Short mmCIF file of C-alpha atoms (C1' of nucleotides) in Angstrom, two decimals:
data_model
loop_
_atom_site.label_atom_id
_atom_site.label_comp_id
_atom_site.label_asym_id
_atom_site.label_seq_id
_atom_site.Cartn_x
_atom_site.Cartn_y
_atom_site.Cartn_z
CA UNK A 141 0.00 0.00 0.00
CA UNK A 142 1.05 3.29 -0.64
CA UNK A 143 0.12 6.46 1.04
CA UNK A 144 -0.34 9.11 -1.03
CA UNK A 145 -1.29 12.98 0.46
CA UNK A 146 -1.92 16.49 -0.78
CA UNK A 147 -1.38 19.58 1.74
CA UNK A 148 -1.46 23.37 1.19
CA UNK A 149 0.88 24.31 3.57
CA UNK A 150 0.91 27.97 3.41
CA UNK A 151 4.69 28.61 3.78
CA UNK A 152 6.52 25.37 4.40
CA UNK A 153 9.51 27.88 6.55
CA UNK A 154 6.76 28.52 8.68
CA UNK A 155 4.75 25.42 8.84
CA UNK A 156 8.00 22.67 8.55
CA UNK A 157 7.77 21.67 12.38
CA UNK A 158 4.27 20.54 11.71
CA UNK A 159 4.40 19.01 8.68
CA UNK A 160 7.73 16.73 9.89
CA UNK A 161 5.29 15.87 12.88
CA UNK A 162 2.42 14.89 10.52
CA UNK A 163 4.63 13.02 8.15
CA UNK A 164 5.94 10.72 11.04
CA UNK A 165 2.76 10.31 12.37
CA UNK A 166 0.80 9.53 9.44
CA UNK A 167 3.74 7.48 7.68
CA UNK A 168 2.88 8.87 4.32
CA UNK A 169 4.94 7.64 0.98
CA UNK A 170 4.11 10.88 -1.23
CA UNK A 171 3.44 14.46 -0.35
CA UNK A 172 2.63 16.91 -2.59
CA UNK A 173 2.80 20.50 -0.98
CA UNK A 174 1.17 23.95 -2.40
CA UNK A 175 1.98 27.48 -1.26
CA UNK A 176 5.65 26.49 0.16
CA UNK A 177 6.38 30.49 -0.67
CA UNK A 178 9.81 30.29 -0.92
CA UNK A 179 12.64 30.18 -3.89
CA UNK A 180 14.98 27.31 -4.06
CA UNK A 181 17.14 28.37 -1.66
CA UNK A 182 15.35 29.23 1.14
CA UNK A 183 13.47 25.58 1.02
CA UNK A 184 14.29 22.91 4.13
CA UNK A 185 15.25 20.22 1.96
CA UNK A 186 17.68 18.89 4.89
CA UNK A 187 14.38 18.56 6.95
CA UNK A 188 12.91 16.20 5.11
CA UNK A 189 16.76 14.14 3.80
CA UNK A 190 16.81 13.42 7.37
CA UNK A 191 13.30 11.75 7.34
CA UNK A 192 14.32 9.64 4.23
CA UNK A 193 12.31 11.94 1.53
CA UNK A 194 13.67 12.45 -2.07
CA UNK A 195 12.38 16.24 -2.73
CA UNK A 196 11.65 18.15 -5.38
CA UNK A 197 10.58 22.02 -5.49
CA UNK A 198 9.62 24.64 -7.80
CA UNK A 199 9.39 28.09 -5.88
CA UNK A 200 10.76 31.34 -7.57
CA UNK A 201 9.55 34.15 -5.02
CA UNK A 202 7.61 34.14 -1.62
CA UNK A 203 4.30 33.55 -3.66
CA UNK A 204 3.04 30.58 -4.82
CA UNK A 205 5.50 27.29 -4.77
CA UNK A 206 4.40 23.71 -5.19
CA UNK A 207 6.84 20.18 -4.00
CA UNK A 208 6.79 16.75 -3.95
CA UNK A 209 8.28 14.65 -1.51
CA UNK A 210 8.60 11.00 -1.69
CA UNK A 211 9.95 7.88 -0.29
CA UNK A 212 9.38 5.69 -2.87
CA UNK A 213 11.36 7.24 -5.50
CA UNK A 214 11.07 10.31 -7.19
CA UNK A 215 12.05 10.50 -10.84
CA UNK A 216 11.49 13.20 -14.19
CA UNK A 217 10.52 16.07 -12.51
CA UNK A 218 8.42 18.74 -14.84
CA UNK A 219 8.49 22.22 -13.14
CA UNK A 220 5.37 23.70 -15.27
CA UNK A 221 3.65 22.45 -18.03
CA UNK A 222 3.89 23.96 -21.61
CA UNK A 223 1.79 27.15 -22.35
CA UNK A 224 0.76 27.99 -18.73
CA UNK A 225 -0.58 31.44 -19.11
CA UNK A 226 1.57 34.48 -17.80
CA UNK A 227 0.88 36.88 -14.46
CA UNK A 228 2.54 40.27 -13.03
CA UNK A 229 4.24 42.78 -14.00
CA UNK A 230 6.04 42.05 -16.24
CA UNK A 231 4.01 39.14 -16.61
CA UNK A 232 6.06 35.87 -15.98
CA UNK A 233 5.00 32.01 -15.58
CA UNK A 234 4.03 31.36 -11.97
CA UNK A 235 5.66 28.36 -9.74
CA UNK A 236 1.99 26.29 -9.51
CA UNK A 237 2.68 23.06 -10.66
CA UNK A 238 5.40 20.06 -10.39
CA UNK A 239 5.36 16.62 -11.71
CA UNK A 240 7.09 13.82 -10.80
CA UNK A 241 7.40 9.68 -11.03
CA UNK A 242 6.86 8.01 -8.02
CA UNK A 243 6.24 4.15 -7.26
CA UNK A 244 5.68 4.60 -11.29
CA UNK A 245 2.75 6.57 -10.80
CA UNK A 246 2.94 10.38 -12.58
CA UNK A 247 1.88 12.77 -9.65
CA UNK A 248 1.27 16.75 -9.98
CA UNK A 249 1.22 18.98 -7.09
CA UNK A 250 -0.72 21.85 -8.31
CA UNK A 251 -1.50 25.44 -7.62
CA UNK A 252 -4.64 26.88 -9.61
CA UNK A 253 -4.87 30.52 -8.98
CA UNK A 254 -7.24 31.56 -6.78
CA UNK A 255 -9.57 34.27 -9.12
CA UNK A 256 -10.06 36.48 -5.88
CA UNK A 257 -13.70 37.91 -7.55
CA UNK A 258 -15.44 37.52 -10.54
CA UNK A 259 -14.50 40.77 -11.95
CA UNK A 260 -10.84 40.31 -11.26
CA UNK A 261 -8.35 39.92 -14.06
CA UNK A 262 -7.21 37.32 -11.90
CA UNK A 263 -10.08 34.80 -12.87
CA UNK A 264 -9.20 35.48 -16.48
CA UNK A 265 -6.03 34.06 -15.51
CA UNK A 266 -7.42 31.16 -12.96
CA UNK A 267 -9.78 30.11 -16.44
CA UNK A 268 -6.61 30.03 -18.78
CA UNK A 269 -4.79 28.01 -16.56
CA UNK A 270 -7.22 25.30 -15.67
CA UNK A 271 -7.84 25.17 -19.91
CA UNK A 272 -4.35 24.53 -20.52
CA UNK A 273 -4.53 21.81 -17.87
CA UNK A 274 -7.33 20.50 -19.06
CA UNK A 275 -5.33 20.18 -22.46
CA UNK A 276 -2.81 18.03 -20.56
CA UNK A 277 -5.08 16.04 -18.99
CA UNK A 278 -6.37 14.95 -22.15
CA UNK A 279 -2.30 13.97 -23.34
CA UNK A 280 -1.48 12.45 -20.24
CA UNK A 281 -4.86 10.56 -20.12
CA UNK A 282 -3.75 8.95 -23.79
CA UNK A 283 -0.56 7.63 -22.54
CA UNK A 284 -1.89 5.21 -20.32
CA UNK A 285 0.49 5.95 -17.54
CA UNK A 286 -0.96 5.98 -14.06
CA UNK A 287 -1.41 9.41 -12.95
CA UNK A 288 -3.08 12.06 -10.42
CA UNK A 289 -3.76 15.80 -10.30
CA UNK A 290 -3.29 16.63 -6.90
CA UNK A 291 -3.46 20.00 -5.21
CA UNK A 292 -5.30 23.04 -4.14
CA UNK A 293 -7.75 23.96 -7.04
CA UNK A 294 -9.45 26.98 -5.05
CA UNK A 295 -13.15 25.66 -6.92
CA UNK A 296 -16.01 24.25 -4.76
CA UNK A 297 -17.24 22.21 -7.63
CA UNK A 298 -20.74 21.47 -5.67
CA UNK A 299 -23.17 23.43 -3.55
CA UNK A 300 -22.18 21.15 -0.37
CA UNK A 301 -18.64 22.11 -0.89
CA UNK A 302 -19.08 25.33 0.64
CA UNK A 303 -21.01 26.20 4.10
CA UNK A 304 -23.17 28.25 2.58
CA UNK A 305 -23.98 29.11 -1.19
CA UNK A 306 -25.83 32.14 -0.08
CA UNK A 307 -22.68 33.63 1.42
CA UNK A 308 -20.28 32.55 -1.69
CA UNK A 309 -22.54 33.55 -4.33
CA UNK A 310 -21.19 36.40 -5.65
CA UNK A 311 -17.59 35.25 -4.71
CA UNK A 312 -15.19 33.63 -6.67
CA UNK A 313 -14.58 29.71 -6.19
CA UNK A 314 -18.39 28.50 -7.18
CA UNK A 315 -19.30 30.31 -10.52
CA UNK A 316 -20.50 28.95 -12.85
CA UNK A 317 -17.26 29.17 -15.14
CA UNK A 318 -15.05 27.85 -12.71
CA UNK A 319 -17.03 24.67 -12.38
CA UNK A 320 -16.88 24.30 -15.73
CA UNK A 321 -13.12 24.36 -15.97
CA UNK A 322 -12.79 21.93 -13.03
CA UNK A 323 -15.64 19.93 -14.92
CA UNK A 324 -13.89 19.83 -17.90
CA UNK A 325 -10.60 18.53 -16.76
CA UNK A 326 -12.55 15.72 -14.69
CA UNK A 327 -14.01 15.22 -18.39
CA UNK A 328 -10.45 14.83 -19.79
CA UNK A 329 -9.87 11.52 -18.26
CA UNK A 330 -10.26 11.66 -14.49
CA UNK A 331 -11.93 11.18 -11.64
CA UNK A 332 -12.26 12.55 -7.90
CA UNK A 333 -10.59 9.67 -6.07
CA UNK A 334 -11.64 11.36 -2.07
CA UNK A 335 -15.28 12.09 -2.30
CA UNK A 336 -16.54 8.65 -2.81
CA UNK A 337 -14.36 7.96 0.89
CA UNK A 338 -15.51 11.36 2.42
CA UNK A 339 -19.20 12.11 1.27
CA UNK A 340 -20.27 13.17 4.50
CA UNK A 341 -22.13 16.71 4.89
CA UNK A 342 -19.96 19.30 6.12
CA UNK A 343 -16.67 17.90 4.74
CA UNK A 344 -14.25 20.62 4.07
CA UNK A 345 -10.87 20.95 2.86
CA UNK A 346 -9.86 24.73 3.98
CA UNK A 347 -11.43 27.38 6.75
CA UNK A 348 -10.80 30.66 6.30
CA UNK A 349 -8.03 31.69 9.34
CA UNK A 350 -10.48 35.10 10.09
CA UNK A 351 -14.25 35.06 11.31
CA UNK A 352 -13.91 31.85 13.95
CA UNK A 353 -14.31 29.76 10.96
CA UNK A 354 -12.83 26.75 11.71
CA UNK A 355 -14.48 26.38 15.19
CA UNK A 356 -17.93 27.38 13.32
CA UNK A 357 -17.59 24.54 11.23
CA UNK A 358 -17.65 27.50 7.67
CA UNK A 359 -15.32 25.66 5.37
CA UNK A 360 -14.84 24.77 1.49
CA UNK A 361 -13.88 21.57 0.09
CA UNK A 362 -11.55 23.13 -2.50
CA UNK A 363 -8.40 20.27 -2.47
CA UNK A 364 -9.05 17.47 -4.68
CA UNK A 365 -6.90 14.26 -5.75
CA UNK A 366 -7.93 13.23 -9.42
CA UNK A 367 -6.89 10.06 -10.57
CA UNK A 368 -7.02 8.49 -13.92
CA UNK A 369 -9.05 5.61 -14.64
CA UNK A 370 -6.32 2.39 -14.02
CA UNK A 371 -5.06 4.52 -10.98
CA UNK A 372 -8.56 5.48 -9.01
CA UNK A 373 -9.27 1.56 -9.56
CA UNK A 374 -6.22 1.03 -7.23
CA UNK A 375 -7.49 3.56 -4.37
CA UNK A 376 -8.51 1.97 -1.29
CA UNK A 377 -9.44 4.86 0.62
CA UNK A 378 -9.13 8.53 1.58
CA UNK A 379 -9.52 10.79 4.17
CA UNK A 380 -9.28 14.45 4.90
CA UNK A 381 -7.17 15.08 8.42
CA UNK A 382 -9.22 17.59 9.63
CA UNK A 383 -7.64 16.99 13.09
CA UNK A 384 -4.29 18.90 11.48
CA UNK A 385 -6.12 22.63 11.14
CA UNK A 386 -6.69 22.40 14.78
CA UNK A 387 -4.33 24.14 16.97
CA UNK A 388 -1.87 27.01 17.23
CA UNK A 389 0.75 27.22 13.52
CA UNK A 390 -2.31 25.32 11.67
CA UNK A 391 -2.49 25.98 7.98
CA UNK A 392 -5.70 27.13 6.76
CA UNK A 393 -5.72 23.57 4.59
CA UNK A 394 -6.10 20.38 6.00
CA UNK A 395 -4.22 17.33 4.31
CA UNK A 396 -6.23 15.07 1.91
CA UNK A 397 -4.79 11.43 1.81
CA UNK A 398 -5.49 8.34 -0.50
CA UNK A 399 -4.42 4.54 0.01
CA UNK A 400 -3.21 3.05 -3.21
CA UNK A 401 -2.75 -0.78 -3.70
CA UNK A 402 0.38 -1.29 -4.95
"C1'" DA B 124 -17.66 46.19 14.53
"C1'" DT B 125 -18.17 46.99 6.86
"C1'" DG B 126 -15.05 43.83 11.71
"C1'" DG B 127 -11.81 38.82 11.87
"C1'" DT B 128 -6.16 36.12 10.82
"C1'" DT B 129 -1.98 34.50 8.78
"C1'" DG B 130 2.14 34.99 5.84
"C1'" DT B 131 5.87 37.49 3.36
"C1'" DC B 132 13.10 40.31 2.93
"C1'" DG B 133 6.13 43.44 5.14
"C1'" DA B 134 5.42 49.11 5.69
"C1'" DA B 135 0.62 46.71 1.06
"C1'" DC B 136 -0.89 42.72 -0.67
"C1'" DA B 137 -2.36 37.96 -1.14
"C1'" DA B 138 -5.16 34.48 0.69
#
DNA sequence: ATGGTTGTCGAACAA
């Protein structure tokens, strides 16, 4: 069996103690990490060495930054994919999305931006992005290679995603668009591999850090792990470790895990 | 109370 996890960390200088403790306590194989917000140098690789991790990391500034981490080999990394859409000034690819091999399974630990409002150029950009990965999906679905999209996709794809429609409504991660970009990469060849394990009312993914919203139960389901067909027939199980946003130097993400036969 | 919190080579901005 291998244990395979997604986690936005929200700054892995800041949130490394905790996610050492989590990784020895869970004994996960794979972890794919979002929002490390660091470059290259600045990232703990020792930290995880000493634990036994192979690592790999794409972070270019303090925004953004996505990793893998594995245990059971980690081979061909990809930092990007081709014709990711630009952002800034001067615009410039973003560090949101890694690939690697591990236990010969193609993993990507990605970042979609977040839109921050419907009117925002910013969810012109969130809509390009998830196209051109929807255009991957649809190569790396032909290839027949085991693989999983894994990562923070900021979209509540269904009205029980979110604690409340009414208060999202006019807010960016449940439009109408956005669902159909995340609906149209599950159309490209895979499948939500966590729900079917975690279909319980009320199951979130992220609470907002302001407004009590963790201890009022006002979250989103917005982390997803999508599998391809021969991998999701190898899942055994998920769960979301909601028990990790407790506490003080808690990410506003909880970790989403599956169990893969081998 | 137009509020709250966390993070970043901060002093605004992103989430």
């Amino acid at each position: 069996m291998v244990r395979i996890a997604t986690w936005n960390v929200n700054s892995i200088r800041s949130r490394i103690d905790r996610v050492e403790a989590w990784l020895q306590r869970t004994d996960v194989d794979v972890l794919a990490m979002q929002e490390t917000k660091c470059r290259e140098d600045q990232f703990p690789f020792d930290r995880f060495e000493a634990l036994g991790y192979e690592v790999a990391h794409h972070g270019l500034n303090q925004w953004n930054g996505v990793a893998i981490v594995s245990r059971v080999g980690l081979e061909d990394v990809s930092r990007g994919f081709p014709d990711l859409p630009h952002w800034g000034e001067p615009a410039v690819e973003e560090a949101r999305a890694i690939g690697a091999t591990c236990a010969g399974i193609r993993l990507w630990s990605l970042y979609v931006p977040n839109g921050r409002a419907l009117d925002d150029p910013h969810m012109d950009y969130k809509l390009a992005w998830l196209d051109r990965l929807r255009v991957q999906t649809e190569a790396w679905a032909a290839e027949q290679v085991p693989f999983a999209l894994m990562g923070d996709w900021n979209i509540a794809p269904q009205d029980e995603d979110v604690w409340s429609m009414e208060y999202y409504l006019d807010k960016s991660h449940v439009s109408p668009p956005e669902r159909a970009a995340f609906q149209a990469v599950l159309d490209a060849g895979v499948t939500d591999v966590v729900r079917p394990h975690t279909s319980e009312p009320g199951t979130f993914t992220y609470w907002d850090y302001t407004r009590l919203a963790f201890q009022k139960r006002r979250g989103m389901r917005i982390d997803f792990i999508l599998a391809s067909d021969p991998l999701a027939k190898r899942v055994q199980g998920a769960a979301i470790d909601r028990e990790e946003r407790k506490g003080k130097g808690a990410s506003d993400h909880a970790p989403v895990v599956i169990e893969v036969e081998a």
